[in-house]
XYZ file of C-alpha atoms in Angstrom:
677
model
C 0.114 -0.122 0.026
C 1.211 3.516 -0.797
C 1.185 6.190 1.951
C 1.960 9.933 1.288
C 2.415 11.960 4.640
C 1.676 15.402 5.508
C 5.500 16.072 4.632
C 5.061 14.447 1.235
C 7.125 11.653 2.056
C 6.095 8.709 -0.259
C 6.221 5.211 1.581
C 5.486 1.821 0.750
C 4.001 -0.721 3.065
C 3.309 -4.532 2.578
C -0.036 -5.406 4.069
C -0.116 -1.932 5.361
C 1.967 -2.490 8.589
C 5.648 -3.565 7.516
C 7.396 -0.757 5.884
C 9.191 -1.679 2.517
C 10.857 1.406 1.629
C 10.057 5.262 1.328
C 11.450 8.151 -0.905
C 13.387 11.163 0.150
C 11.206 14.092 0.999
C 10.853 16.148 -2.380
C 10.882 19.977 -2.711
C 7.362 20.180 -4.022
C 3.834 19.258 -2.934
C 2.330 15.927 -4.249
C -0.944 16.543 -5.608
C -1.857 13.109 -6.918
C -1.017 9.366 -7.093
C -1.990 6.549 -9.105
C -1.226 2.819 -9.344
C -0.502 0.981 -12.698
C -3.444 -1.594 -13.299
C -0.634 -4.657 -12.719
C 0.300 -3.059 -9.443
C 4.306 -3.096 -10.596
C 4.448 0.621 -10.783
C 2.742 3.743 -9.292
C 2.973 7.528 -10.360
C 3.064 10.583 -8.363
C 2.297 13.768 -9.496
C 3.613 17.179 -8.074
C 2.755 20.728 -7.702
C 5.510 21.861 -9.925
C 4.381 19.923 -13.056
C 6.776 16.785 -12.451
C 5.446 13.322 -12.670
C 7.457 10.672 -11.354
C 7.250 6.627 -11.801
C 8.166 4.422 -8.981
C 8.827 0.670 -9.447
C 7.635 -1.262 -6.645
C 10.258 -4.211 -6.623
C 13.309 -1.970 -6.670
C 11.527 1.353 -5.481
C 13.565 3.359 -8.159
C 12.426 6.590 -9.481
C 11.995 7.620 -12.995
C 10.491 10.865 -14.015
C 7.946 10.788 -16.837
C 9.890 12.902 -19.606
C 8.043 15.450 -21.994
C 4.778 14.631 -20.645
C 3.482 17.837 -21.527
C 4.759 17.945 -24.971
C 6.532 20.767 -26.923
C 4.411 23.320 -24.858
C 5.055 22.220 -21.338
C 8.305 24.269 -21.253
C 6.723 27.392 -21.843
C 4.449 27.313 -18.855
C 4.519 24.340 -16.313
C 1.174 23.511 -14.883
C 0.643 21.650 -11.706
C -0.380 17.971 -11.550
C -4.270 17.962 -10.379
C -5.169 14.086 -11.308
C -3.647 10.907 -12.228
C -5.283 7.824 -13.930
C -3.566 4.861 -14.941
C -5.754 2.419 -17.359
C -4.942 -0.413 -19.521
C -4.435 0.228 -22.941
C -4.281 -3.226 -24.645
C -4.404 -3.891 -28.238
C -7.115 -6.038 -29.785
C -5.514 -9.789 -30.213
C -5.708 -10.937 -33.988
C -5.147 -14.328 -34.876
C -3.156 -14.255 -38.179
C -0.983 -17.192 -39.414
C 2.125 -14.892 -40.056
C 5.722 -14.654 -39.397
C 6.466 -13.120 -35.787
C 7.434 -9.610 -35.684
C 10.854 -10.498 -34.517
C 11.889 -12.252 -37.555
C 12.427 -8.799 -39.157
C 14.230 -7.354 -36.523
C 17.553 -6.096 -38.122
C 18.910 -4.586 -34.766
C 19.874 -8.113 -33.716
C 22.385 -8.140 -36.404
C 24.236 -4.952 -35.227
C 27.013 -4.766 -32.842
C 25.428 -5.104 -29.238
C 25.858 -2.122 -26.896
C 28.259 -1.958 -24.023
C 26.559 -1.693 -20.558
C 30.004 -1.693 -18.607
C 29.932 1.710 -16.649
C 32.055 4.630 -18.237
C 35.487 4.952 -16.746
C 36.437 8.542 -16.037
C 39.876 10.300 -16.288
C 42.268 9.278 -13.756
C 43.311 12.555 -12.626
C 39.600 13.179 -11.629
C 39.389 9.976 -9.508
C 42.677 10.052 -7.670
C 41.193 9.538 -4.335
C 37.863 8.226 -4.930
C 36.817 6.242 -7.949
C 33.413 6.620 -8.976
C 31.987 4.872 -12.327
C 29.187 6.592 -13.808
C 26.285 4.266 -14.592
C 24.812 4.363 -18.162
C 21.068 4.714 -18.968
C 18.893 1.610 -18.728
C 16.682 0.527 -21.417
C 13.242 0.748 -20.655
C 11.491 -2.699 -21.155
C 9.499 -1.998 -24.410
C 8.372 -5.351 -24.791
C 5.617 -5.211 -22.509
C 2.774 -7.573 -23.053
C 0.098 -5.194 -21.135
C 0.002 -1.820 -22.519
C -1.212 0.887 -20.350
C -2.104 4.643 -20.648
C -1.092 7.254 -17.998
C -3.434 10.149 -17.871
C -2.460 13.233 -16.391
C -4.503 16.212 -15.868
C -3.065 19.713 -15.002
C -4.254 23.012 -13.602
C -4.819 24.584 -17.088
C -7.391 21.893 -17.944
C -5.283 19.888 -20.308
C -5.108 15.967 -20.602
C -1.932 14.587 -21.353
C -1.588 10.793 -22.544
C 1.506 8.816 -21.879
C 1.974 5.171 -22.968
C 3.128 2.981 -20.429
C 4.303 6.490 -18.650
C 7.040 6.394 -20.792
C 6.002 7.955 -24.374
C 4.055 11.026 -24.584
C 1.097 10.311 -27.054
C -0.173 13.804 -27.092
C -2.351 16.340 -25.586
C -6.171 17.380 -25.357
C -5.930 20.935 -24.690
C -9.049 22.307 -22.783
C -8.471 25.770 -24.013
C -9.556 24.732 -27.609
C -13.305 23.408 -25.896
C -13.617 25.964 -22.831
C -13.738 29.642 -22.408
C -12.738 29.695 -18.896
C -9.599 27.977 -17.404
C -10.649 25.140 -14.998
C -8.552 22.292 -13.326
C -9.165 18.963 -14.714
C -9.665 17.255 -11.682
C -11.078 13.745 -12.857
C -10.928 11.596 -16.047
C -12.705 8.464 -16.831
C -12.491 6.260 -19.820
C -14.020 3.323 -21.639
C -12.135 0.181 -21.774
C -11.461 0.779 -25.467
C -10.639 4.413 -24.753
C -13.025 5.483 -27.381
C -14.627 7.915 -25.121
C -13.608 9.974 -21.975
C -15.398 11.809 -19.205
C -13.670 14.533 -18.113
C -14.625 16.583 -15.010
C -13.385 20.154 -14.429
C -13.605 22.556 -11.624
C -12.715 26.269 -11.003
C -11.798 25.928 -7.464
C -14.873 28.147 -6.258
C -18.740 27.315 -7.461
C -18.531 25.885 -10.762
C -18.173 22.260 -11.704
C -18.333 21.031 -15.737
C -18.688 17.609 -17.101
C -17.518 17.119 -20.581
C -17.825 13.781 -22.664
C -15.423 13.552 -25.549
C -15.413 10.981 -28.532
C -12.032 9.944 -29.177
C -12.031 7.173 -31.718
C -8.163 7.787 -32.721
C -7.042 6.176 -29.609
C -9.260 3.183 -30.460
C -8.786 2.810 -34.099
C -5.011 3.783 -34.342
C -3.709 1.517 -31.378
C -1.441 -0.346 -33.506
C 0.030 2.940 -35.157
C 0.648 4.432 -31.765
C 2.125 1.500 -30.086
C 4.636 1.120 -33.175
C 5.672 4.768 -32.993
C 5.690 4.571 -29.272
C 7.858 1.534 -29.124
C 10.266 2.750 -31.565
C 10.585 6.328 -30.275
C 11.027 4.682 -26.769
C 14.168 3.032 -28.210
C 15.188 6.422 -29.652
C 15.076 8.157 -26.583
C 17.060 5.638 -24.774
C 19.825 5.686 -27.484
C 19.725 9.290 -27.202
C 20.403 9.309 -23.278
C 23.093 6.615 -23.861
C 24.811 8.578 -26.731
C 24.620 11.792 -24.466
C 26.110 10.173 -21.612
C 28.984 8.724 -23.570
C 29.675 12.108 -25.440
C 29.920 13.851 -22.081
C 32.475 11.144 -20.712
C 34.397 11.422 -24.168
C 34.692 15.266 -23.813
C 35.957 14.750 -19.917
C 38.649 12.526 -21.241
C 39.791 14.959 -24.170
C 39.889 17.829 -21.977
C 42.018 15.769 -19.472
C 44.719 15.167 -22.028
C 44.539 18.954 -23.049
C 44.798 19.943 -19.177
C 47.682 17.731 -18.527
C 49.580 19.401 -21.348
C 48.720 22.846 -20.381
C 49.751 22.195 -16.922
C 53.219 21.373 -17.831
C 53.457 24.237 -20.336
C 52.359 26.699 -17.363
C 55.192 25.307 -15.255
C 57.748 26.032 -18.009
C 56.121 29.499 -18.423
C 56.405 30.480 -14.774
C 60.132 29.477 -14.954
C 60.629 31.659 -17.819
C 58.921 34.594 -16.106
C 60.639 34.212 -12.996
C 63.940 34.994 -14.723
C 62.799 37.753 -17.036
C 59.233 38.822 -16.238
C 59.131 41.603 -18.937
C 59.794 38.954 -21.776
C 56.981 37.045 -23.659
C 57.088 33.529 -22.355
C 56.745 30.845 -25.038
C 57.604 27.625 -23.813
C 57.127 25.783 -27.026
C 59.540 27.728 -28.687
C 62.310 27.108 -25.857
C 61.485 23.328 -26.286
C 62.026 23.756 -29.993
C 65.321 25.280 -29.485
C 66.287 22.504 -27.022
C 65.333 20.095 -29.717
C 67.371 21.822 -32.394
C 70.651 22.613 -30.311
C 70.285 20.406 -27.454
C 71.273 22.944 -25.092
C 68.514 24.469 -22.945
C 68.463 27.900 -21.414
C 68.592 28.409 -17.656
C 64.868 28.468 -17.072
C 64.332 25.137 -18.893
C 67.253 23.473 -17.234
C 66.016 24.300 -14.021
C 62.635 22.979 -15.093
C 64.023 19.726 -16.582
C 66.393 19.166 -13.519
C 63.439 19.852 -11.010
C 61.082 17.600 -12.994
C 60.614 14.328 -11.114
C 60.680 10.991 -13.355
C 57.646 9.879 -11.494
C 55.827 12.818 -12.389
C 56.612 12.208 -16.097
C 55.615 8.827 -15.671
C 52.397 9.825 -14.215
C 51.731 12.243 -17.022
C 52.220 9.413 -19.691
C 50.042 7.155 -17.853
C 47.149 9.709 -17.307
C 47.374 10.483 -20.978
C 47.505 7.221 -22.376
C 44.723 6.102 -20.077
C 42.322 8.829 -21.573
C 43.500 8.046 -25.040
C 42.642 4.426 -24.328
C 39.133 5.542 -22.749
C 38.597 7.500 -25.885
C 39.162 4.736 -28.370
C 36.908 2.208 -26.226
C 34.164 4.822 -25.957
C 34.175 5.389 -29.617
C 34.497 1.875 -30.542
C 32.261 0.158 -28.046
C 29.724 2.924 -27.178
C 29.277 5.715 -29.709
C 29.687 3.757 -33.025
C 27.232 0.818 -32.149
C 24.782 3.506 -30.825
C 24.762 5.344 -33.601
C 24.267 2.279 -35.814
C 21.127 1.157 -33.996
C 19.748 4.834 -33.806
C 20.008 4.976 -37.563
C 18.321 1.982 -37.498
C 15.593 2.813 -35.572
C 15.208 6.349 -37.349
C 14.862 4.308 -40.604
C 11.989 2.507 -39.068
C 10.212 5.479 -38.244
C 10.824 6.645 -41.724
C 9.168 3.510 -43.025
C 6.340 4.195 -41.045
C 5.945 7.675 -42.388
C 5.864 6.574 -45.949
C 2.786 4.860 -45.077
C 0.781 7.897 -45.066
C -2.531 6.229 -44.850
C -1.989 4.977 -41.305
C 0.896 6.994 -39.878
C 0.409 10.643 -41.316
C -1.174 11.873 -38.462
C 1.903 10.822 -36.169
C 5.039 11.206 -38.421
C 6.330 13.140 -41.229
C 8.895 12.058 -43.637
C 11.299 15.177 -43.930
C 12.035 15.567 -40.043
C 13.065 11.905 -39.876
C 15.274 12.433 -42.968
C 16.927 15.434 -41.249
C 17.540 13.088 -38.005
C 19.167 10.493 -40.073
C 21.478 12.731 -42.010
C 22.532 14.665 -38.788
C 23.412 11.347 -37.154
C 25.206 10.399 -40.260
C 27.486 13.544 -39.878
C 27.837 13.004 -36.324
C 29.120 9.280 -37.195
C 31.522 10.615 -39.742
C 33.033 13.189 -37.504
C 33.679 10.455 -35.008
C 35.946 8.376 -37.368
C 37.839 11.635 -38.196
C 38.269 12.602 -34.694
C 39.332 8.675 -33.823
C 41.933 9.177 -36.567
C 43.139 12.472 -35.330
C 43.567 10.918 -31.732
C 45.472 8.203 -32.924
C 47.901 10.569 -34.574
C 48.007 12.773 -31.243
C 49.063 9.533 -29.339
C 51.939 8.967 -31.863
C 53.001 12.450 -31.304
C 52.766 12.389 -27.439
C 54.512 9.018 -27.509
C 57.693 10.474 -29.146
C 57.317 13.767 -27.090
C 57.204 11.939 -23.748
C 60.191 9.628 -24.618
C 62.340 12.839 -25.576
C 61.177 14.546 -22.490
C 62.064 11.863 -20.343
C 65.495 11.516 -22.135
C 66.249 14.974 -21.343
C 65.231 14.820 -17.755
C 67.590 11.994 -17.104
C 70.210 13.514 -19.042
C 70.405 16.693 -17.102
C 69.656 15.401 -13.781
C 72.715 13.453 -13.834
C 75.004 16.232 -15.364
C 76.978 18.641 -12.856
C 77.436 21.306 -15.682
C 74.290 23.357 -16.867
C 75.168 23.446 -20.593
C 77.275 20.626 -21.031
C 76.197 18.590 -23.975
C 76.429 14.637 -23.736
C 77.148 13.572 -27.114
C 76.744 9.836 -25.730
C 72.959 10.315 -25.738
C 71.335 9.441 -28.516
C 69.293 12.024 -30.556
C 65.556 12.008 -30.620
C 63.925 8.906 -32.207
C 61.377 11.050 -34.370
C 62.054 14.678 -34.064
C 59.068 15.547 -36.612
C 56.523 14.182 -34.332
C 58.026 16.103 -31.372
C 57.990 19.264 -33.415
C 54.301 18.665 -34.455
C 53.235 18.111 -30.920
C 55.282 21.434 -29.739
C 53.380 23.238 -32.496
C 50.058 22.034 -31.934
C 49.309 20.268 -28.708
C 51.559 21.330 -26.041
C 49.998 24.811 -25.353
C 46.842 24.755 -27.360
C 44.209 22.200 -27.992
C 44.536 20.749 -31.608
C 41.273 18.807 -31.616
C 39.380 21.953 -30.106
C 37.244 22.110 -33.266
C 35.454 18.818 -32.319
C 34.361 20.168 -29.142
C 33.560 23.636 -30.224
C 30.223 25.613 -29.487
C 28.842 27.491 -32.489
C 26.186 30.242 -30.654
C 24.978 31.248 -34.052
C 23.624 27.964 -35.231
C 19.724 27.734 -35.278
C 18.465 24.169 -34.698
C 15.267 24.920 -37.012
C 17.646 25.687 -40.047
C 18.863 21.969 -39.667
C 15.473 20.970 -40.309
C 15.095 22.596 -43.675
C 16.647 21.049 -47.008
C 20.056 21.967 -47.693
C 23.883 20.570 -47.143
C 23.553 19.711 -43.453
C 27.290 18.594 -43.339
C 28.570 21.973 -44.634
C 26.226 23.666 -41.663
C 27.584 21.261 -39.147
C 31.516 21.508 -39.910
C 32.257 23.666 -37.169
C 29.827 22.159 -34.548
C 31.375 20.146 -31.638
C 30.207 16.748 -30.419
C 28.088 18.160 -27.269
C 26.369 20.688 -29.604
C 25.760 18.116 -32.346
C 24.205 15.797 -29.817
C 21.952 18.372 -28.298
C 20.749 19.007 -31.995
C 20.486 15.330 -32.740
C 18.247 14.914 -29.494
C 16.087 18.111 -30.309
C 15.412 16.648 -34.053
C 14.862 13.022 -32.872
C 12.090 14.047 -30.348
C 10.249 16.538 -32.437
C 10.534 14.209 -35.766
C 7.530 12.294 -34.623
C 4.467 14.835 -35.172
C 3.050 14.751 -31.809
C -0.496 13.985 -32.270
C -1.827 16.636 -29.990
C -3.556 18.663 -32.647
C -4.710 15.561 -34.165
C -6.171 14.152 -30.943
C -7.898 17.614 -30.446
C -9.252 17.576 -34.246
C -10.520 14.005 -33.865
C -11.946 14.627 -30.491
C -15.797 15.460 -30.580
C -17.529 16.818 -27.800
C -20.639 14.693 -27.155
C -21.856 16.099 -23.882
C -21.324 19.199 -21.923
C -22.719 19.845 -18.708
C -21.983 22.919 -16.021
C -23.147 22.710 -12.794
C -23.137 24.770 -9.285
C -20.971 23.150 -6.958
C -19.393 24.634 -3.534
C -16.664 22.691 -2.459
C -14.551 24.826 0.003
C -10.687 23.504 0.259
C -10.421 23.349 4.102
C -13.896 21.160 4.157
C -12.045 17.823 4.048
C -8.803 16.431 5.158
C -8.500 14.108 2.255
C -10.278 14.193 -1.056
C -12.862 16.704 -1.891
C -13.490 14.675 -4.893
C -13.468 11.226 -5.678
C -14.382 9.239 -8.824
C -14.333 5.666 -10.548
C -15.273 4.124 -13.463
C -17.156 0.751 -13.457
C -17.501 -1.482 -16.519
C -20.174 -4.171 -17.331
C -21.570 -5.957 -20.282
C -23.986 -3.269 -20.990
C -22.586 -0.029 -20.213
C -19.884 2.185 -18.823
C -20.537 4.318 -15.899
C -18.430 7.095 -14.205
C -19.467 7.771 -10.595
C -18.222 10.821 -8.672
C -18.723 11.747 -4.790
C -18.468 15.292 -3.414
C -18.141 16.046 0.331
C -19.973 19.134 1.330
C -19.178 19.510 5.102
C -20.606 22.861 5.603
C -23.981 21.462 4.708
C -23.228 17.975 6.188
C -24.185 16.687 2.791
C -22.649 14.196 0.392
C -23.313 14.392 -3.537
C -23.151 11.418 -5.758
C -23.154 11.891 -9.617
C -23.561 9.336 -12.215
C -22.895 9.499 -15.832
C -23.134 7.005 -18.726
C -20.141 6.956 -21.218
C -21.704 4.584 -23.417
C -24.769 6.686 -24.006
C -24.197 10.153 -24.744
C -27.858 11.019 -25.118
C -28.680 10.119 -21.341
C -28.186 12.952 -18.787
C -26.088 12.733 -15.763
C -27.996 11.953 -12.831
C -27.343 13.031 -9.023
C -28.245 12.159 -5.469
C -27.789 14.194 -2.240
C -27.245 12.353 1.083
C -27.634 14.283 4.294
C -25.118 13.217 6.712
C -24.745 13.832 10.842
C -21.169 14.205 10.624
C -18.291 15.718 8.841
C -16.478 13.640 6.155
C -12.765 13.357 6.183
C -12.190 11.159 3.294
C -13.949 8.966 0.892
C -13.022 6.059 -1.822
C -15.038 4.036 -3.956
C -14.305 0.399 -2.928
C -15.717 -1.253 -5.879
C -18.828 -1.294 -8.024
C -21.166 -1.480 -5.115
C -19.939 0.584 -2.150
C -18.648 3.894 -1.527
C -16.431 4.184 1.759
C -16.785 7.205 3.702
C -14.357 8.177 6.817
C -16.070 10.908 8.983
C -15.984 12.502 12.416
C -18.703 12.879 15.156
C -18.454 16.307 16.351
C -20.145 17.597 19.770
C -21.656 21.062 19.147
C -22.590 21.249 22.804
C -19.205 20.414 24.075
C -16.077 21.623 22.342
C -13.772 19.764 24.841
C -15.157 16.416 23.990
C -13.036 14.084 21.782
C -14.517 13.741 18.203
C -14.749 9.977 17.524
C -14.099 8.471 13.867
C -16.161 6.077 12.024
C -16.011 4.209 8.658
C -18.958 3.494 6.854
C -20.097 2.363 3.538
C -23.018 3.285 1.099
C -24.570 1.176 -1.560
C -24.563 3.808 -4.316
C -25.855 1.515 -6.901
C -29.422 1.059 -4.823
C -29.717 5.018 -4.632
C -32.627 6.788 -6.384
C -30.854 9.249 -8.682
C -32.712 12.435 -10.163
C -31.644 13.921 -13.704
C -29.019 16.780 -13.545
C -30.273 19.584 -15.677
C -28.635 22.751 -16.500
C -30.891 24.693 -13.861
C -30.102 22.342 -11.133
C -27.952 23.727 -8.255
C -26.101 21.141 -6.469
C -24.966 23.556 -3.847
C -28.729 23.872 -2.443
C -30.197 20.833 -3.525
C -32.298 18.999 -0.793
C -30.680 15.810 0.645
C -32.303 12.967 2.248
C -31.361 10.958 5.164
C -29.805 7.553 4.145
C -28.981 4.623 6.633
C -25.284 3.299 5.850
C -24.909 -0.013 4.889
C -22.119 -0.776 7.258
C -20.427 1.227 9.954
C -17.539 0.706 12.384
C -15.917 2.732 14.964
C -12.307 3.502 14.448
C -11.036 3.795 18.059
C -8.163 6.316 19.139
C -8.300 7.648 15.526
C -8.900 11.151 14.434
C -8.677 13.246 10.967
C -8.859 9.599 9.190
C -8.080 9.223 5.643
C -8.262 6.098 3.593
C -7.199 3.997 0.378
C -8.103 0.768 -1.278
C -6.019 -1.410 -3.370
C -8.609 -1.256 -6.266
C -8.656 -5.042 -6.707
C -12.057 -6.843 -7.549
C -13.518 -9.169 -5.297
C -10.746 -8.430 -2.680
C -11.550 -5.282 -0.963
C -8.541 -4.634 1.249
C -7.954 -1.044 2.403
C -6.270 0.849 5.031
C -7.269 3.906 7.108
C -4.777 6.150 8.374
C -5.143 8.822 11.212
C -3.732 12.311 11.941
C -2.056 10.746 15.241
C -0.215 8.090 13.119
C -2.274 5.296 13.797
C -3.255 2.968 10.837
C -5.296 -0.046 10.227
C -5.602 -2.445 7.360
C -9.167 -3.908 7.004
C -10.709 -6.700 4.768
C -14.005 -6.709 3.437
C -14.558 -10.196 1.590
C -18.092 -11.860 1.605
C -16.669 -14.302 4.366
C -15.838 -11.475 6.860
C -19.393 -10.123 6.847
C -20.268 -12.008 10.086
C -17.218 -10.880 11.705
C -18.046 -7.340 10.683
C -21.359 -7.305 12.045
C -20.209 -8.738 15.438
C -17.520 -5.839 15.535
C -20.402 -3.389 14.382
């Protein structure tokens, strides 16, 4: 069972009493939570607009990326409701080859999952390996849809809580901004019932016809599966590229540190001169005789430090080769393969025109090809840099050993052999000792606009001066915008079948738990959406019933008069509504309020038709005996929650004083409940 405390701590309990684990206290308020239908995950929504998925087995948190689509960054809206429903594709019995038979990714080189090793100079005292992104299990047998409502009244759809399918924007169907507080769907997801509330006096129920979610399931699942793989590869490539840049910066930093040491020696002797350490070393290479400053530097330079410089540089060079060969190149091949799959879908315009376009996908493939080509060029340049450094460090080591054994500063020992390859040493001193000869591969071009790359043209020429990190950001942007987000398609294909407004007064401080609770119940004949509202100022409970399968039938309501204050409520199943309430003593304020748990058989109530003129805030309520009732001893300010499984109504009640109970209402327990009652 999931517990959310007043300090927004998320805790998971087994059997309601044994703590399994809990999450750190977030910096924002938790506003909604929902369980995945199979119970393996649950989602939590926050007031700042974040949605996080928690896996029950490992209790690892994964943020739902980009659930608001492209407009989310412009104005982040707080989460107001979450609903997680099944989204299974209708099984068809066809005598065809399995889909895996045409999966060419199995023929590509495998990805390395070993953690990336950082530069040695960074991890001298503490060795920390950065983990790689974990690929989401996209081969799920049971597909689900996470429905996210926000403060602006928009409904966001996320397949399996991973892939953002689209957004149904309420501003295109309403003139006043209202929060979406509840959403109900039919099993086929061809119809939706949305409930909006303005936070004061107006409630609104809207029924939408969404045939695209029903008849385009195969297309949505195919695009989502491919895009999920692409998103993983983008994270994998970004992580590997960042580590590649760290190793490159480390090689440059090691050389510059030694160049700065030579510079300080030169300036200590003549502070007004222009210190050029590479020129002094070239003079040493040409004549064999150093000046005073260079002689002091070579004499004081320990052999152990030279060996450390050599080892750290070779380690970074080796890691660069490994990252390119085992991480970046295989990931690029797989990314091009997945983008080609999307392109194949986009060419099938009859089925995928609403989701994909060919031109943006081509732009993605060409940009990845440029990235791949530059990787090969960079690898060749790194190999040449390694040869230059090998000759240079051998020459430096030879000179350090020569001058440290001499007593005379300018004595030239002719017995020492000449430099093995002076040409490579000269190249290293000119290009890589005081500067970065490979800086062009990590350069950032501020004037480059990503939108220009989406247009037709010579993309390789436009990207010739773009570094790997910026190029990776461009690829990520193009790949995530290549699938035409079907938000406009969803809105265009969503027809309003029914729209009802009502007067509804719900004060925020009236209840401790939920002011509004809802649930959808399906049977062979129809699908009904039920809502329950607590109006504690009038000691009244409202229940609304709306048919999703019949748009011509008006919504119905019933008002129940209560003697006590409602603290929370929850639909246990399709028969009973659980209500937690407190017995208050108006004549004696010092008397301790007693808490009760009761149930209402809401299916057996007499509902009245809800008209546009009906004012639910002033409607007459009738007395109704509770079907079940039990005292909750030593508990106050009670909230409750159900696990939602049919024929196994297990739920918990948690009091403000920290006490909790786990109750079971199976048919076999009715006699025991009557005795307790």
